mmCIF file of C-alpha atoms in Angstrom:
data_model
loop_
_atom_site.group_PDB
_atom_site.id
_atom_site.type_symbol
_atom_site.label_atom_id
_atom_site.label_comp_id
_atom_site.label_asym_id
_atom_site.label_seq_id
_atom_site.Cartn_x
_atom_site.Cartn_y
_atom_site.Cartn_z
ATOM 1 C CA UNK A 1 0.000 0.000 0.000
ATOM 2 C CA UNK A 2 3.216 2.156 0.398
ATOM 3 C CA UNK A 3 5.931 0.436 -1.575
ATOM 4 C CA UNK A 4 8.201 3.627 -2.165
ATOM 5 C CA UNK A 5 7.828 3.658 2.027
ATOM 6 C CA UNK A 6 7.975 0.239 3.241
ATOM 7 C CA UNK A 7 11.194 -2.023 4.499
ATOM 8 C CA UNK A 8 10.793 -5.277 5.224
ATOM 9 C CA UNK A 9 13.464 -7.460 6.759
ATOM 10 C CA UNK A 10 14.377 -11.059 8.156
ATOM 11 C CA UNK A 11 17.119 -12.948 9.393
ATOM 12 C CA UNK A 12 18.633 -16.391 8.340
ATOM 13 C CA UNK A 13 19.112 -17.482 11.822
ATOM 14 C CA UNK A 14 15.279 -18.861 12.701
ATOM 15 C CA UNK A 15 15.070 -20.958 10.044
ATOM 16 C CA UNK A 16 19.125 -21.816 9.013
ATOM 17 C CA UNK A 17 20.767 -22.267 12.118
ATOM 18 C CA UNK A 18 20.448 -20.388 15.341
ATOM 19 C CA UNK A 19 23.446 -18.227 15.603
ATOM 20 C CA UNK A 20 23.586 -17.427 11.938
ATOM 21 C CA UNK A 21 23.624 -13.765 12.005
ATOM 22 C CA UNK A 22 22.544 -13.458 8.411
ATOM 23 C CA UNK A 23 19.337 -11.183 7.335
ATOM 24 C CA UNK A 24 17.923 -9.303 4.445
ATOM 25 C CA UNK A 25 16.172 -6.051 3.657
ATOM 26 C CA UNK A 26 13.981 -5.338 0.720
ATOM 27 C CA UNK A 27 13.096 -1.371 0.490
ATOM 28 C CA UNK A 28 13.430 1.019 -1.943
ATOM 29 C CA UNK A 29 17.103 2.070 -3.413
ATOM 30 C CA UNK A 30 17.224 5.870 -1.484
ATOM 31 C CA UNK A 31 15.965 3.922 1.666
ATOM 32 C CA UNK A 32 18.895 1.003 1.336
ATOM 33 C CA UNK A 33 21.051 3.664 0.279
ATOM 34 C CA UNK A 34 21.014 5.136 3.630
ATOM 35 C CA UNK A 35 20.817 2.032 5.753
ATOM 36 C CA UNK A 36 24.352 1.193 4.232
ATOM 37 C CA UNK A 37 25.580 4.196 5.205
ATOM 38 C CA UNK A 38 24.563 3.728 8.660
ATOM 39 C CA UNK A 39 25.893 -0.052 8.961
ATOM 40 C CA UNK A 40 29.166 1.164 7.522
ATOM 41 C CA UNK A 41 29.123 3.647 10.514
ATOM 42 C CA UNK A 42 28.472 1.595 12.995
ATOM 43 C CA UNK A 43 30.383 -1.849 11.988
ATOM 44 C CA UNK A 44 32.035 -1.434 9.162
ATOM 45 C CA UNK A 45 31.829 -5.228 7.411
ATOM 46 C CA UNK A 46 29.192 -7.857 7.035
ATOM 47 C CA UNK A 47 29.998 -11.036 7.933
ATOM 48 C CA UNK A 48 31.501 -12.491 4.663
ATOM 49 C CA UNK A 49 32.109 -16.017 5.255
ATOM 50 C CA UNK A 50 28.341 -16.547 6.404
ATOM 51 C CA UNK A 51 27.315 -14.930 3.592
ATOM 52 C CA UNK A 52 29.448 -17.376 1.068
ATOM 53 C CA UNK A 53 28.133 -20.186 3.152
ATOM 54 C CA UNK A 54 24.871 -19.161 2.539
ATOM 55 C CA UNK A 55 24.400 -18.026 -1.016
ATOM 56 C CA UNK A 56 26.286 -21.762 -1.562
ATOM 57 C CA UNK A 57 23.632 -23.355 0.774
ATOM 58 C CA UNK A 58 20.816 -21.174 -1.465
ATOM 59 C CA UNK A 59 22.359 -22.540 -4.858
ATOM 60 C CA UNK A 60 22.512 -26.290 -3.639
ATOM 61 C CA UNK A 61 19.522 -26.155 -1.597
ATOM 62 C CA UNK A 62 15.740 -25.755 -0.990
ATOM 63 C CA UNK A 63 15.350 -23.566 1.269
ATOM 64 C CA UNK A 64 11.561 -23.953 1.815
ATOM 65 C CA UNK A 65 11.956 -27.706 2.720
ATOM 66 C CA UNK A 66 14.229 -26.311 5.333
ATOM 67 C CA UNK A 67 11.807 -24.498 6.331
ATOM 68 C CA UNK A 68 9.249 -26.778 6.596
ATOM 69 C CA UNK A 69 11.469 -29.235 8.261
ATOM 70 C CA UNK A 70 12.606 -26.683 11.182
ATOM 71 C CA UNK A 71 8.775 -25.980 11.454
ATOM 72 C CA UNK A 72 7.993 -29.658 12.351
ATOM 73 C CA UNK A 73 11.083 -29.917 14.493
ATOM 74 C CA UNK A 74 9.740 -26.709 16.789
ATOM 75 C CA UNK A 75 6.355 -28.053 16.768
ATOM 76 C CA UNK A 76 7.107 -31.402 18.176
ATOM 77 C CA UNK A 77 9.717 -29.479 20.577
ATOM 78 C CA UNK A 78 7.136 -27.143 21.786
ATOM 79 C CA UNK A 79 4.454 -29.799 22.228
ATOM 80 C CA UNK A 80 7.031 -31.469 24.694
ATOM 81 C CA UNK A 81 7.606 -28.336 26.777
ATOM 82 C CA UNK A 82 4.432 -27.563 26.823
ATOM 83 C CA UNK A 83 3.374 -30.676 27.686
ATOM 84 C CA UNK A 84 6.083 -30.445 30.797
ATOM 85 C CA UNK A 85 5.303 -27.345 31.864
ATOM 86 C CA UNK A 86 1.674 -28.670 32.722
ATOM 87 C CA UNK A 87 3.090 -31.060 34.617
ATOM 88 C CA UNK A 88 5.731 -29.708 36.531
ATOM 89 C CA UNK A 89 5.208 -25.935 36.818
ATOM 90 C CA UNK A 90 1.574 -24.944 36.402
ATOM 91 C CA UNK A 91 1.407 -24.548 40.265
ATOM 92 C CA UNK A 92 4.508 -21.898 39.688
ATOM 93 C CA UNK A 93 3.821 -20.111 36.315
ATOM 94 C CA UNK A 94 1.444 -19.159 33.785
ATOM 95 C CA UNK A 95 2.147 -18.743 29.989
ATOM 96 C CA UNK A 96 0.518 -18.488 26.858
ATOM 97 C CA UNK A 97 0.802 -21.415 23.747
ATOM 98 C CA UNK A 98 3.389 -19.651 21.472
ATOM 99 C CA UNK A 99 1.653 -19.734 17.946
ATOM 100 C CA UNK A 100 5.356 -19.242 16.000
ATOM 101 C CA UNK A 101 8.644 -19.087 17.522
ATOM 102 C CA UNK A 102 10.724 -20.751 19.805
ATOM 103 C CA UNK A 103 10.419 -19.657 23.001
ATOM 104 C CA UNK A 104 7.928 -19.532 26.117
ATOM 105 C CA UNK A 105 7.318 -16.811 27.944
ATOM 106 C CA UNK A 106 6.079 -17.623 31.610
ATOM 107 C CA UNK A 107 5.039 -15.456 33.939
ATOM 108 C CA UNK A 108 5.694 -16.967 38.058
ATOM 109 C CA UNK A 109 3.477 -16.863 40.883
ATOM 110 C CA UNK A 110 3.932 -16.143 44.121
ATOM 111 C CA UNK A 111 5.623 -12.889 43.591
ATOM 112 C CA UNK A 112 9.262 -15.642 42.911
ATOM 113 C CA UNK A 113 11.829 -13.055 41.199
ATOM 114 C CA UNK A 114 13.085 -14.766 37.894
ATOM 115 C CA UNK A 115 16.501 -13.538 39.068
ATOM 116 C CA UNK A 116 16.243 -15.516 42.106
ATOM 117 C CA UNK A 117 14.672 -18.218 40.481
ATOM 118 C CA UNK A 118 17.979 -18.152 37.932
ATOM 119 C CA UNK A 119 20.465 -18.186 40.553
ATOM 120 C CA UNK A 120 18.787 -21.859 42.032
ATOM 121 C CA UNK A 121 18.277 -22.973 38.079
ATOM 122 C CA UNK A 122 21.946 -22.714 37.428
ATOM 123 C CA UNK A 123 22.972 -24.369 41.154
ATOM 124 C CA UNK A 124 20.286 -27.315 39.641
ATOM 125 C CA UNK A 125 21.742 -27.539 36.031
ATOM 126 C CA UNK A 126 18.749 -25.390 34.564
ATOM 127 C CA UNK A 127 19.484 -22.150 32.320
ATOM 128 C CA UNK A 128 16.567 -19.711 31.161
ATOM 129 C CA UNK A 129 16.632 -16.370 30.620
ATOM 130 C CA UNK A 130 15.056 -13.929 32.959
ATOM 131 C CA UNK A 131 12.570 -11.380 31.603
ATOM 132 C CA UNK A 132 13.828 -8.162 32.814
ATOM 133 C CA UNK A 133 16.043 -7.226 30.067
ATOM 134 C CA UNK A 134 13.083 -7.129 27.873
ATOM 135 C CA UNK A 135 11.609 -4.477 29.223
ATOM 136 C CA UNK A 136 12.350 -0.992 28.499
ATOM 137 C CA UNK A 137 11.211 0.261 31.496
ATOM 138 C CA UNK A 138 9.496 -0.745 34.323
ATOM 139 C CA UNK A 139 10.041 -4.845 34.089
ATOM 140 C CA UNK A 140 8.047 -7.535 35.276
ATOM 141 C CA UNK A 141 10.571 -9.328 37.696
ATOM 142 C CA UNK A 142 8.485 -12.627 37.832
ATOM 143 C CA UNK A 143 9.134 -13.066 34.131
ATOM 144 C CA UNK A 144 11.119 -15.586 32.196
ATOM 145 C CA UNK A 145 11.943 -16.662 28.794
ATOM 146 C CA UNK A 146 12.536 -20.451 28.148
ATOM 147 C CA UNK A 147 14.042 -22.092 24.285
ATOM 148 C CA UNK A 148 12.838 -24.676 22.931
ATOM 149 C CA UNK A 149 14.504 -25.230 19.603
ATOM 150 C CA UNK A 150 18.117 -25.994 20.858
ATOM 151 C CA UNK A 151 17.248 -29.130 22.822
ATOM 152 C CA UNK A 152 16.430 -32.544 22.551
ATOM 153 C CA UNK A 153 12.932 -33.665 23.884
ATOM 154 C CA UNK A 154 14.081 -35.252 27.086
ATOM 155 C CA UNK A 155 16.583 -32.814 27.545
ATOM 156 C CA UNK A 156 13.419 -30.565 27.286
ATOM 157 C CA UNK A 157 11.697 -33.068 30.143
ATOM 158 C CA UNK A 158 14.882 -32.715 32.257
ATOM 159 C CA UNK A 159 15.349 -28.990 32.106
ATOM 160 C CA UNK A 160 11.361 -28.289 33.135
ATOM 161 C CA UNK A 161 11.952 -30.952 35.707
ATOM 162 C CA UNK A 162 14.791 -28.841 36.975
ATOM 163 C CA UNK A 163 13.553 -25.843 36.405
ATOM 164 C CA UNK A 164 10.504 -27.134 38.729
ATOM 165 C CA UNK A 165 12.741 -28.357 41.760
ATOM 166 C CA UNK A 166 14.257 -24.839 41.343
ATOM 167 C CA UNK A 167 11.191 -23.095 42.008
ATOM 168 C CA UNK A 168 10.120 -25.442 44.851
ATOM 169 C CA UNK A 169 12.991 -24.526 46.670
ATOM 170 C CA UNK A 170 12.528 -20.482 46.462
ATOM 171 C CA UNK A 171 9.054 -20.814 46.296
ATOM 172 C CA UNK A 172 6.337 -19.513 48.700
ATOM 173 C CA UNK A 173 3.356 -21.254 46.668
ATOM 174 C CA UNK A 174 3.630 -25.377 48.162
ATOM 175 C CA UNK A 175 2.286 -27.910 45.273
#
């Protein structure tokens, strides 16, 4: 509806390989024009050997079966969390079903601190990140984000498990 106006832009890195700090932008050429200016300014080089790697895997490969294949991967790995989280840490959290993605983002009860929550995760072999650092102001300390994609389904198991025990042992809500 407002082509000489609109940027649109993605990254390699969802749907590649996590970590791949690859994207794209598709505006008009004054718009890109100035973006390049900027990125010049403020790093001075692109990562060149990704982007070989890539346009090679591009040539060679299909990049929508990729796609399709990391979709079904996340699925099944968010099923499993999910399906963990119910069991261990429903008493301790809320969250919401992500619908794309690959992360959770809970929300604790019992007015549990994610930061003190991470400091017994880590002592119990558990990582997540805590929510505050997504705020931009005024954060929700009794938020968390937890990954899916990255781990095997009973590492998934394990880590909620953990994660669980964790809370039990800061928590003021008994279940």
């Amino acid at each position: 509806m407002y082509p000489e106006g609109t940027i649109s832009l993605g990254t390699f890195s969802k749907i590649l390989t996590p970590g791949f700090r690859v994207g794209w932008i598709c505006a008009p050429k004054q718009i890109i024009d100035k973006i390049l200016i900027a990125k010049q300014a403020s790093d001075l080089h692109s990562n060149l050997l990704s982007q070989i790697v890539l346009d090679e895997y591009l040539n060679l490969y299909d990049l929508d079966l990729q796609i399709v294949k990391t979709r079904s991967s996340y699925r099944i790995k968010k099923e499993c969390m999910e399906a963990s989280l119910r069991r261990s840490m429903s008493g301790f959290a809320e969250w919401v079903s992500p619908q794309g993605g690959m992360f959770f983002w809970l929300k604790l009860k019992g007015f549990i601190s994610s930061r003190e929550l991470f400091e017994s995760a880590i002592a119990n072999n558990v990582a997540f990140v805590p929510g505050i650092p997504f705020y931009t102001h005024d954060p929700e300390t009794d938020t968390m984000r937890i990954n899916f994609s990255h781990s095997s389904l009973e590492a998934i198991e394990t880590g909620i498990v953990r994660l669980s025990e964790s809370n039990r042992k800061i928590s003021k809500i008994q279940v």
